[in-house]
Amino acid sequence: GAGVSQTPSNKVTEKGKYVELRCDPISGHTALYWYRQSLGQGPEFLIYFQGTGAADDSGLPNDRFFAVRPEGSVSTLKIQRTERGDSAVYLCASSLQGTGANVLTFGAGSRLTVL
Amino acid sequence: DQQVKQNSPSLSVQEGRISILNCDYTNSMFDYFLWYKKYPAEGPTFLISISSIKDKNEDGRFTVFLNKSAKHLSLHIVPSQPGDSAVYFCAATDFGNEKLTFGTGTRLTIIP
């Protein structure tokens, strides 16, 4: 596609529920990233995929968070047993090569609100 | 531990004047720096970057200056235009690392 597409744009859920956030990167971009932006903060790294594999998941806050990219394109971020502190905008980005200095193209984000 | 700091949460500048946004970092391993611009309800978009082997990089109205000894960089926008009103994020990484570490952002408002 022309840009990075994220769905849903907004998600409201109750504490304890399971949530999936989807990212469709730019066609041909092999590197895909998830970031989280809490209110008043800058984006915070969660996980990076090169192709189908998670090359760096050191930013995932705990084992309630998991992400997959089974075919090397679309990625899903999964959050189990959501907590109010998970409320944030979840940003997905992609880049062509993923060599550390590449410019990331971000999607508009999925705003998650946990009540 | 905030490794990238933007100490000014907001800045207002008259249209046509120079806007200067500042960023400080603490991690001496960082050797590549980027500025992103964000409009409401949109993702951040890349603006300009600089490698630690340079002390200045210019692209049209935008110039980024890097002072490695002070661990400080700044973004200059001249002349400022109303469309420049946005939140600006400074980000840093060490080359080969896929993680970007972002600052908390500075909201720039250009006054017509």
Short mmCIF file of C-alpha atoms in Angstrom, two decimals:
data_model
loop_
_atom_site.label_atom_id
_atom_site.label_comp_id
_atom_site.label_asym_id
_atom_site.label_seq_id
_atom_site.Cartn_x
_atom_site.Cartn_y
_atom_site.Cartn_z
CA GLY A 1 0.00 0.00 0.00
CA ALA A 2 0.90 3.65 -0.17
CA GLY A 3 1.54 3.97 3.55
CA VAL A 4 1.53 2.02 6.79
CA SER A 5 -2.02 1.09 7.70
CA GLN A 6 -3.10 0.35 11.26
CA THR A 7 -6.41 -1.02 12.46
CA PRO A 8 -8.40 -0.32 14.50
CA SER A 9 -7.71 3.39 14.81
CA ASN A 10 -9.45 3.37 18.18
CA LYS A 11 -10.12 0.53 20.58
CA VAL A 12 -11.88 0.78 23.93
CA THR A 13 -11.81 -2.31 26.08
CA GLU A 14 -12.31 -3.37 29.66
CA LYS A 15 -9.59 -4.33 32.06
CA GLY A 16 -8.72 -8.00 31.72
CA LYS A 17 -9.81 -8.36 28.08
CA TYR A 18 -7.68 -9.52 25.14
CA VAL A 19 -6.82 -7.10 22.33
CA GLU A 20 -5.28 -7.45 18.87
CA LEU A 21 -3.86 -4.53 16.91
CA ARG A 22 -3.02 -4.95 13.25
CA CYS A 23 -0.34 -3.34 11.11
CA ASP A 24 -0.08 -3.48 7.31
CA PRO A 25 3.35 -2.13 6.32
CA ILE A 26 4.44 -0.55 3.07
CA SER A 27 4.70 -3.22 0.38
CA GLY A 28 8.26 -4.51 0.10
CA HIS A 29 9.42 -3.18 3.46
CA THR A 30 11.17 -6.05 5.21
CA ALA A 31 11.59 -4.36 8.57
CA LEU A 32 8.61 -3.70 10.84
CA TYR A 33 8.54 -2.01 14.23
CA TRP A 34 6.06 -1.51 17.04
CA TYR A 35 6.29 1.50 19.34
CA ARG A 36 4.03 2.68 22.14
CA GLN A 37 3.34 6.33 22.92
CA SER A 38 1.83 7.13 26.28
CA LEU A 39 0.32 10.53 27.05
CA GLY A 40 2.98 13.23 27.23
CA GLN A 41 5.77 10.87 26.21
CA GLY A 42 7.69 10.10 23.08
CA PRO A 43 7.31 6.80 21.25
CA GLU A 44 8.85 3.89 23.13
CA PHE A 45 10.30 0.86 21.29
CA LEU A 46 8.52 -2.46 21.74
CA ILE A 47 9.67 -4.93 19.08
CA TYR A 48 11.37 -5.15 15.68
CA PHE A 49 10.83 -7.74 12.95
CA GLN A 50 13.16 -8.47 10.08
CA GLY A 51 11.06 -10.58 7.76
CA THR A 52 9.03 -13.10 9.76
CA GLY A 53 11.26 -13.23 12.81
CA ALA A 54 11.36 -10.96 15.82
CA ALA A 55 14.95 -9.71 15.74
CA ASP A 56 14.62 -7.63 18.91
CA ASP A 57 11.73 -7.89 21.39
CA SER A 58 13.55 -6.28 24.29
CA GLY A 59 11.01 -3.47 24.56
CA LEU A 60 7.98 -5.66 25.26
CA PRO A 61 7.05 -4.71 28.84
CA ASN A 62 6.01 -8.19 30.02
CA ASP A 63 4.69 -11.53 28.84
CA ARG A 64 1.17 -10.18 28.33
CA PHE A 65 2.47 -8.58 25.14
CA PHE A 66 3.20 -10.66 22.05
CA ALA A 67 3.60 -9.85 18.36
CA VAL A 68 3.66 -11.97 15.22
CA ARG A 69 4.41 -11.48 11.56
CA PRO A 70 3.82 -14.94 10.09
CA GLU A 71 4.25 -14.14 6.39
CA GLY A 72 6.71 -11.29 6.65
CA SER A 73 4.13 -8.63 5.85
CA VAL A 74 1.17 -7.92 8.13
CA SER A 75 1.89 -7.93 11.85
CA THR A 76 -0.41 -8.30 14.85
CA LEU A 77 0.35 -7.02 18.33
CA LYS A 78 -1.51 -9.05 20.93
CA ILE A 79 -2.15 -7.91 24.49
CA GLN A 80 -3.58 -10.33 27.02
CA ARG A 81 -5.34 -9.43 30.28
CA THR A 82 -5.22 -5.73 29.51
CA GLU A 83 -4.52 -3.28 32.31
CA ARG A 84 -5.35 0.43 32.57
CA GLY A 85 -1.64 1.20 32.22
CA ASP A 86 -1.69 -0.32 28.73
CA SER A 87 -3.72 2.67 27.52
CA ALA A 88 -1.62 4.39 24.88
CA VAL A 89 -1.26 4.93 21.14
CA TYR A 90 0.41 1.92 19.56
CA LEU A 91 2.45 2.95 16.53
CA CYS A 92 3.65 0.65 13.79
CA ALA A 93 6.45 1.59 11.39
CA SER A 94 8.22 -0.06 8.51
CA SER A 95 11.44 0.49 6.61
CA LEU A 96 13.03 -0.91 3.48
CA GLN A 97 16.17 -2.53 4.85
CA GLY A 98 16.23 -2.21 8.62
CA THR A 99 19.92 -1.43 8.91
CA GLY A 100 19.70 0.78 11.95
CA ALA A 101 19.96 4.11 10.23
CA ASN A 102 16.99 3.78 7.98
CA VAL A 103 14.16 6.21 8.12
CA LEU A 104 11.00 4.73 9.56
CA THR A 105 7.59 5.36 8.03
CA PHE A 106 4.98 5.36 10.77
CA GLY A 107 1.30 4.60 10.61
CA ALA A 108 -1.28 6.83 12.29
CA GLY A 109 -1.45 4.50 15.28
CA SER A 110 -4.07 2.55 17.17
CA ARG A 111 -5.33 4.34 20.25
CA LEU A 112 -6.07 1.80 23.00
CA THR A 113 -8.14 2.79 26.01
CA VAL A 114 -8.50 0.29 28.83
CA LEU A 115 -11.34 1.14 31.21
CA ASP B 1 16.26 7.01 32.82
CA GLN B 2 15.51 9.46 30.01
CA GLN B 3 18.40 9.05 27.57
CA VAL B 4 17.04 11.65 25.15
CA LYS B 5 15.67 14.84 26.66
CA GLN B 6 13.69 17.67 25.17
CA ASN B 7 13.39 20.10 28.04
CA SER B 8 11.01 22.55 26.36
CA PRO B 9 7.52 21.06 26.14
CA SER B 10 6.34 23.97 24.00
CA LEU B 11 7.63 26.84 21.91
CA SER B 12 5.85 29.72 20.15
CA VAL B 13 7.49 31.57 17.29
CA GLN B 14 6.33 34.37 15.03
CA GLU B 15 5.85 33.43 11.38
CA GLY B 16 8.95 34.23 9.34
CA ARG B 17 11.31 34.08 12.33
CA ILE B 18 13.69 31.27 13.26
CA SER B 19 12.50 28.33 15.35
CA ILE B 20 15.15 26.54 17.42
CA LEU B 21 14.31 23.23 19.03
CA ASN B 22 16.79 21.65 21.42
CA CYS B 23 17.61 18.09 22.39
CA ASP B 24 20.13 16.60 24.83
CA TYR B 25 21.25 13.01 25.16
CA THR B 26 23.14 11.09 27.80
CA ASN B 27 24.14 7.85 26.05
CA SER B 28 27.60 8.29 24.53
CA MET B 29 26.99 5.25 22.29
CA PHE B 30 24.43 7.19 20.24
CA ASP B 31 25.90 8.10 16.87
CA TYR B 32 22.90 8.80 14.67
CA PHE B 33 20.18 11.33 15.36
CA LEU B 34 16.86 12.06 13.73
CA TRP B 35 14.06 14.59 14.00
CA TYR B 36 10.46 13.58 13.45
CA LYS B 37 7.45 15.85 13.12
CA LYS B 38 3.98 14.83 14.24
CA TYR B 39 0.61 16.33 13.44
CA PRO B 40 -2.45 15.40 15.54
CA ALA B 41 -3.99 12.01 14.69
CA GLU B 42 -1.09 11.17 12.38
CA GLY B 43 2.07 9.13 12.86
CA PRO B 44 5.44 10.84 13.18
CA THR B 45 7.08 11.70 9.86
CA PHE B 46 10.82 11.86 9.28
CA LEU B 47 12.24 15.34 8.88
CA ILE B 48 16.04 15.30 8.92
CA SER B 49 18.91 13.27 10.36
CA ILE B 50 22.58 13.64 11.20
CA SER B 51 25.42 11.20 11.73
CA SER B 52 27.98 11.79 14.47
CA ILE B 53 30.71 12.24 11.86
CA LYS B 54 29.10 15.55 10.93
CA ASP B 55 28.25 18.62 12.96
CA LYS B 56 25.66 20.07 10.59
CA ASN B 57 23.14 18.85 8.07
CA GLU B 58 20.90 21.10 6.03
CA ASP B 59 17.77 20.38 4.01
CA GLY B 60 15.94 23.41 2.71
CA ARG B 61 14.54 25.40 5.63
CA PHE B 62 15.69 22.77 8.13
CA THR B 63 19.16 22.51 9.63
CA VAL B 64 20.28 20.17 12.37
CA PHE B 65 23.39 20.96 14.42
CA LEU B 66 25.22 18.38 16.51
CA ASN B 67 27.62 19.18 19.37
CA LYS B 68 29.06 15.82 20.40
CA SER B 69 31.13 17.12 23.29
CA ALA B 70 28.02 18.69 24.84
CA LYS B 71 25.78 15.79 23.79
CA HIS B 72 23.42 18.35 22.36
CA LEU B 73 21.62 18.80 19.07
CA SER B 74 19.29 21.43 17.78
CA LEU B 75 16.89 21.83 14.89
CA HIS B 76 16.65 25.20 13.21
CA ILE B 77 13.71 26.10 11.02
CA VAL B 78 14.00 29.29 9.04
CA PRO B 79 11.82 30.97 8.02
CA SER B 80 9.09 29.42 10.17
CA GLN B 81 5.74 28.86 8.47
CA PRO B 82 2.26 28.13 9.90
CA GLY B 83 2.43 24.58 8.53
CA ASP B 84 5.42 23.96 10.79
CA SER B 85 3.11 23.95 13.81
CA ALA B 86 3.40 20.39 15.13
CA VAL B 87 5.10 18.31 17.81
CA TYR B 88 8.77 17.67 17.08
CA PHE B 89 10.52 14.59 18.42
CA CYS B 90 14.25 14.12 18.65
CA ALA B 91 15.42 10.49 18.35
CA ALA B 92 18.75 8.74 18.65
CA THR B 93 20.31 5.37 17.98
CA ASP B 94 23.67 3.71 17.60
CA PHE B 95 24.35 2.58 14.05
CA GLY B 96 23.34 -1.04 13.50
CA ASN B 97 20.83 -0.92 16.34
CA GLU B 98 17.23 -0.97 15.19
CA LYS B 99 15.86 0.79 18.26
CA LEU B 100 15.19 4.49 18.18
CA THR B 101 15.11 6.26 21.54
CA PHE B 102 12.80 9.25 21.42
CA GLY B 103 12.57 12.39 23.49
CA THR B 104 9.27 13.58 24.94
CA GLY B 105 8.69 16.11 22.18
CA THR B 106 8.35 19.88 21.81
CA ARG B 107 5.10 21.40 20.61
CA LEU B 108 5.92 24.20 18.16
CA THR B 109 3.30 26.82 17.44
CA ILE B 110 3.89 29.32 14.65
CA ILE B 111 2.00 32.54 15.21
CA PRO B 112 0.78 34.21 11.98
#
